[in-house]
Short mmCIF file of C-alpha atoms in Angstrom, two decimals:
data_model
loop_
_atom_site.label_atom_id
_atom_site.label_comp_id
_atom_site.label_asym_id
_atom_site.label_seq_id
_atom_site.Cartn_x
_atom_site.Cartn_y
_atom_site.Cartn_z
CA MET A 1 -176.60 -92.97 -13.07
CA PRO A 2 -173.18 -93.20 -13.79
CA ILE A 3 -173.94 -92.64 -17.52
CA ILE A 4 -175.10 -89.08 -18.60
CA VAL A 5 -177.12 -88.07 -21.68
CA ASN A 6 -175.97 -85.25 -23.26
CA LEU A 7 -178.35 -84.96 -25.96
CA ASP A 8 -179.63 -81.71 -24.72
CA VAL A 9 -176.32 -80.36 -25.32
CA MET A 10 -175.97 -81.76 -28.94
CA MET A 11 -179.33 -80.52 -29.77
CA ALA A 12 -178.57 -76.95 -28.49
CA LYS A 13 -175.19 -77.08 -30.55
CA ARG A 14 -177.16 -77.96 -33.97
CA LYS A 15 -179.92 -75.85 -32.79
CA MET A 16 -182.25 -78.52 -33.16
CA SER A 17 -185.84 -78.51 -31.41
CA LEU A 18 -187.18 -81.66 -29.65
CA ASN A 19 -190.11 -81.89 -32.22
CA GLU A 20 -187.71 -81.54 -35.16
CA LEU A 21 -185.37 -84.41 -33.81
CA SER A 22 -188.60 -86.40 -33.05
CA GLU A 23 -189.64 -86.04 -36.73
CA LYS A 24 -186.06 -86.85 -38.25
CA VAL A 25 -185.40 -89.98 -35.89
CA ASP A 26 -189.10 -91.57 -36.03
CA ILE A 27 -189.22 -91.43 -32.21
CA THR A 28 -192.16 -90.37 -30.13
CA LEU A 29 -191.61 -87.06 -28.13
CA SER A 30 -192.49 -88.67 -25.14
CA ASN A 31 -189.58 -91.34 -25.58
CA LEU A 32 -187.10 -88.69 -26.72
CA SER A 33 -187.84 -86.90 -23.35
CA VAL A 34 -187.20 -89.75 -21.35
CA LEU A 35 -183.69 -90.26 -23.15
CA LYS A 36 -183.21 -86.15 -22.49
CA THR A 37 -184.13 -86.53 -19.07
CA GLY A 38 -181.57 -89.49 -18.27
CA LYS A 39 -184.68 -91.85 -17.07
CA ALA A 40 -184.10 -94.12 -19.94
CA LYS A 41 -182.76 -97.69 -18.87
CA ALA A 42 -181.57 -98.78 -22.23
CA VAL A 43 -180.90 -97.21 -25.62
CA ARG A 44 -181.15 -99.46 -28.74
CA PHE A 45 -178.44 -99.23 -31.29
CA SER A 46 -181.10 -98.31 -34.20
CA THR A 47 -182.32 -95.45 -31.92
CA LEU A 48 -178.73 -94.14 -31.37
CA GLU A 49 -177.58 -94.44 -34.78
CA ALA A 50 -180.82 -92.49 -35.95
CA ILE A 51 -179.74 -89.65 -33.41
CA CYS A 52 -176.29 -89.59 -34.46
CA LYS A 53 -177.24 -89.48 -38.34
CA ALA A 54 -179.89 -86.63 -37.14
CA LEU A 55 -177.49 -84.89 -35.29
CA ASP A 56 -174.22 -85.66 -37.23
CA CYS A 57 -172.15 -86.77 -34.31
CA GLN A 58 -170.57 -89.67 -32.43
CA PRO A 59 -172.48 -91.83 -29.72
CA GLY A 60 -169.85 -90.52 -27.38
CA ASP A 61 -171.01 -86.76 -28.11
CA ILE A 62 -174.19 -87.89 -26.53
CA LEU A 63 -173.39 -90.51 -24.12
CA GLU A 64 -170.41 -89.77 -21.18
CA PHE A 65 -169.81 -91.75 -18.20
CA VAL A 66 -169.22 -90.23 -14.89
CA GLU A 67 -168.17 -92.16 -12.01
CA ASP A 68 -170.03 -92.10 -8.94
CA ASP A 69 -169.18 -90.44 -5.75
CA MET B 1 -206.15 -116.61 -27.52
CA LYS B 2 -206.58 -113.07 -25.87
CA THR B 3 -210.55 -113.45 -26.30
CA THR B 4 -210.16 -116.90 -24.49
CA THR B 5 -208.08 -115.40 -21.86
CA SER B 6 -210.42 -112.64 -21.10
CA THR B 7 -213.38 -115.11 -21.00
CA ILE B 8 -211.70 -117.21 -18.40
CA LEU B 9 -210.93 -114.13 -16.28
CA THR B 10 -214.36 -112.97 -16.44
CA VAL B 11 -215.68 -116.72 -15.39
CA LEU B 12 -212.93 -116.39 -12.44
CA LYS B 13 -214.00 -113.11 -11.28
CA ILE B 14 -217.73 -114.61 -10.92
CA LEU B 15 -216.80 -117.84 -9.35
CA THR B 16 -214.36 -115.71 -6.89
CA TRP B 17 -217.36 -113.80 -5.88
CA ILE B 18 -219.77 -116.49 -5.37
CA VAL B 19 -217.20 -118.37 -3.32
CA PHE B 20 -216.68 -115.72 -1.33
CA ILE B 21 -220.48 -114.71 -0.77
CA GLY B 22 -220.77 -118.44 0.14
CA LEU B 23 -217.54 -118.35 2.81
CA SER B 24 -218.93 -114.85 4.25
CA ILE B 25 -222.51 -116.64 4.77
CA LYS B 26 -220.54 -119.57 6.56
CA CYS B 27 -218.43 -117.20 8.79
CA GLY B 28 -221.57 -115.01 9.51
CA SER B 29 -223.43 -118.17 10.47
CA GLN B 30 -220.68 -119.57 12.64
CA ILE B 31 -220.76 -116.13 14.51
CA ILE B 32 -224.42 -115.90 15.19
CA ALA B 33 -224.22 -119.60 16.30
CA PHE B 34 -221.47 -118.60 18.48
CA ILE B 35 -223.51 -115.94 19.88
CA ILE B 36 -226.73 -117.77 20.17
CA GLY B 37 -225.01 -120.98 21.82
CA PHE B 38 -224.45 -119.32 24.67
CA ILE B 39 -228.23 -118.52 24.95
CA ASN B 40 -229.93 -121.41 23.16
CA PRO B 41 -227.52 -124.35 22.41
CA ASP B 42 -230.25 -126.56 20.89
CA TYR B 43 -231.24 -123.98 18.39
CA ALA B 44 -227.46 -122.87 17.53
CA GLN B 45 -226.67 -126.69 16.67
CA ASN B 46 -229.08 -126.85 13.87
CA MET B 47 -228.03 -123.82 12.35
CA TYR B 48 -226.61 -123.71 8.69
CA GLU B 49 -222.81 -124.75 8.50
CA VAL B 50 -222.78 -125.60 12.24
CA ASN B 51 -221.37 -128.35 13.88
CA GLY B 52 -223.12 -130.14 16.86
CA ASP B 53 -219.78 -130.97 18.08
CA TRP B 54 -218.77 -127.35 18.98
CA PHE B 55 -220.97 -127.34 21.70
CA LYS B 56 -219.40 -130.08 23.35
CA ILE B 57 -216.39 -128.40 24.37
CA LYS B 58 -218.28 -126.53 26.77
CA GLU B 59 -217.88 -129.60 29.10
CA GLN B 60 -214.17 -128.81 29.37
CA GLY B 61 -214.68 -125.16 30.41
CA ILE B 62 -215.94 -121.80 28.99
CA TRP B 63 -212.91 -120.36 27.95
CA VAL B 64 -211.81 -123.21 25.96
CA TYR B 65 -215.20 -123.36 23.94
CA ILE B 66 -214.18 -119.39 23.53
CA CYS B 67 -210.71 -119.61 22.17
CA VAL B 68 -211.63 -122.47 19.99
CA MET B 69 -214.60 -120.89 18.71
CA SER B 70 -212.86 -117.95 18.00
CA ALA B 71 -210.10 -119.71 16.03
CA ILE B 72 -212.60 -121.59 14.17
CA ILE B 73 -214.53 -118.29 13.27
CA ALA B 74 -211.14 -116.66 12.43
CA ILE B 75 -210.05 -119.55 10.04
CA SER B 76 -213.44 -118.93 8.10
CA ALA B 77 -212.96 -115.13 8.09
CA PHE B 78 -209.68 -115.37 6.89
CA LYS B 79 -210.75 -118.03 4.26
CA ALA B 80 -213.26 -115.78 3.10
CA ASN B 81 -210.56 -112.54 3.21
CA ILE B 82 -208.68 -114.65 0.91
CA TRP B 83 -211.15 -114.71 -1.54
CA PHE B 84 -212.03 -111.16 -1.33
CA MET B 85 -208.19 -110.25 -2.20
CA LEU B 86 -208.70 -112.54 -5.00
CA ILE B 87 -211.31 -110.51 -6.38
CA GLY B 88 -209.51 -107.28 -5.64
CA LEU B 89 -206.31 -109.01 -7.51
CA LEU B 90 -208.68 -110.08 -10.52
CA SER B 91 -210.23 -107.03 -10.90
CA ARG B 92 -207.13 -105.18 -11.14
CA LEU B 93 -205.28 -107.80 -13.42
CA ASN B 94 -204.77 -105.83 -16.80
CA LEU B 95 -203.74 -108.17 -19.62
CA GLU B 96 -202.12 -105.48 -21.67
CA SER B 97 -199.52 -104.76 -18.79
CA PRO B 98 -200.05 -107.41 -16.21
CA PHE B 99 -196.78 -106.82 -13.94
CA SER B 100 -197.69 -103.83 -11.63
CA MET B 101 -196.77 -103.40 -8.04
CA ASP B 102 -200.49 -103.60 -6.84
CA VAL B 103 -200.94 -107.18 -7.93
CA ALA B 104 -197.46 -108.24 -6.55
CA LYS B 105 -198.45 -107.12 -3.31
CA ARG B 106 -201.97 -108.54 -3.42
CA LEU B 107 -200.21 -111.71 -4.42
CA GLU B 108 -198.03 -111.81 -1.42
CA GLY B 109 -200.86 -110.54 0.77
CA ILE B 110 -202.75 -113.68 -0.03
CA ALA B 111 -199.86 -115.61 0.63
CA TYR B 112 -199.43 -114.35 4.04
CA GLN B 113 -203.03 -114.77 4.73
CA LEU B 114 -202.60 -118.18 3.68
CA LEU B 115 -199.68 -118.73 5.80
CA VAL B 116 -202.24 -117.35 8.93
CA VAL B 117 -205.07 -119.92 8.21
CA TRP B 118 -202.25 -122.64 8.06
CA LEU B 119 -201.01 -121.32 11.47
CA ALA B 120 -204.21 -121.30 12.95
CA GLY B 121 -205.32 -124.35 11.41
CA SER B 122 -202.50 -126.57 12.95
CA ILE B 123 -203.21 -125.08 16.42
CA VAL B 124 -206.52 -126.10 16.38
CA ASN B 125 -205.96 -129.71 15.00
CA SER B 126 -202.98 -130.47 17.20
CA TYR B 127 -205.28 -129.51 20.19
CA PHE B 128 -208.14 -131.75 19.25
CA GLU B 129 -205.72 -134.68 17.83
CA ARG B 130 -205.59 -135.55 21.42
CA TYR B 131 -209.26 -136.04 21.54
CA GLU B 132 -210.18 -139.05 19.52
CA ASN B 133 -214.19 -138.52 19.57
CA TYR B 134 -213.91 -135.38 17.64
CA ASP B 135 -213.79 -135.64 13.88
CA LEU B 136 -210.85 -133.02 12.76
CA ASP B 137 -212.17 -132.65 9.30
CA THR B 138 -215.54 -131.21 10.05
CA PHE B 139 -214.56 -129.46 12.86
CA THR B 140 -212.38 -126.60 11.57
CA GLY B 141 -213.29 -127.63 7.86
CA ILE B 142 -209.41 -128.24 7.59
CA ASP B 143 -208.57 -131.78 7.38
CA SER B 144 -204.82 -131.20 6.91
CA ALA B 145 -203.57 -127.71 7.45
CA ASN B 146 -200.40 -128.44 5.65
CA GLU B 147 -202.03 -127.93 2.14
CA PHE B 148 -202.36 -124.28 3.27
CA LEU B 149 -198.65 -123.94 3.87
CA PHE B 150 -197.83 -125.74 0.18
CA VAL B 151 -200.54 -123.17 -1.52
CA ALA B 152 -198.99 -120.15 0.55
CA GLY B 153 -195.45 -121.09 -0.68
CA VAL B 154 -196.55 -121.46 -4.31
CA VAL B 155 -198.31 -118.10 -4.03
CA TYR B 156 -195.14 -116.64 -2.48
CA VAL B 157 -193.08 -117.72 -5.32
CA ILE B 158 -195.30 -116.45 -7.92
CA SER B 159 -195.45 -113.02 -6.32
CA GLN B 160 -191.51 -113.08 -6.47
CA ILE B 161 -191.65 -114.05 -10.01
CA PHE B 162 -194.15 -111.14 -10.52
CA LYS B 163 -191.88 -108.77 -8.90
CA ARG B 164 -189.04 -109.56 -11.39
CA GLY B 165 -191.59 -109.34 -14.09
CA ILE B 166 -192.34 -105.68 -13.08
CA GLU B 167 -188.71 -104.96 -13.23
CA MET B 168 -188.38 -106.24 -16.69
CA GLN B 169 -191.78 -104.21 -17.70
CA GLU B 170 -190.50 -101.24 -16.26
CA GLU B 171 -186.92 -101.67 -18.30
CA ASN B 172 -188.73 -102.62 -21.22
CA GLU B 173 -190.80 -99.73 -20.88
CA LEU B 174 -187.96 -97.46 -20.72
CA THR B 175 -186.03 -98.59 -23.41
CA VAL B 176 -185.80 -95.87 -26.04
#
């Protein structure tokens, strides 16, 4: 998929574990894992808002568009 | 509402089992009558779910008789198989997440099977339309095979809608 999720990069920058983020944004670990591994087909604005708030970043820091070859 | 649906599903499961057993007995009886028909036609004529007219075809030649009887038995077997597939479909139907690839494939299979029944029924019926002294309805158990084509079309459309439902369910499950 041309949309890359850089959640792991941001988490590493903020030195935050998946468990910690899961507690802060109130999303299950499995759902966060789906997002982190790029398996997610859609992201709710409310989820994006909660993640940005918890990681103190912009949506563009988490999502990136890379053209397919 | 949920309880009503579950009850209806349970009743449907029981009904499909009853119909399947009935059709299997009919098919089995026809196979046995076909075999016994070679040895003792008088006895075979009086068997359960057997039409006496079947044995008159022998006058047209033994191979015509074998072909027609094979088609009649095949139609019965396909009908029983359709109900068996329906049992499988109903037992795998989960109301919590009803859209599964397994159910869609089974629905598609039922549609193809119905198409086969329509084809076999049409061939046998068109063969016997030439002979006025035979009653089509009692002969193959199919008065007008076109009904099977209609049901096959409806089931196929439902299976395609089901496939779209699977995509939507998957999308919903993968929305974070």
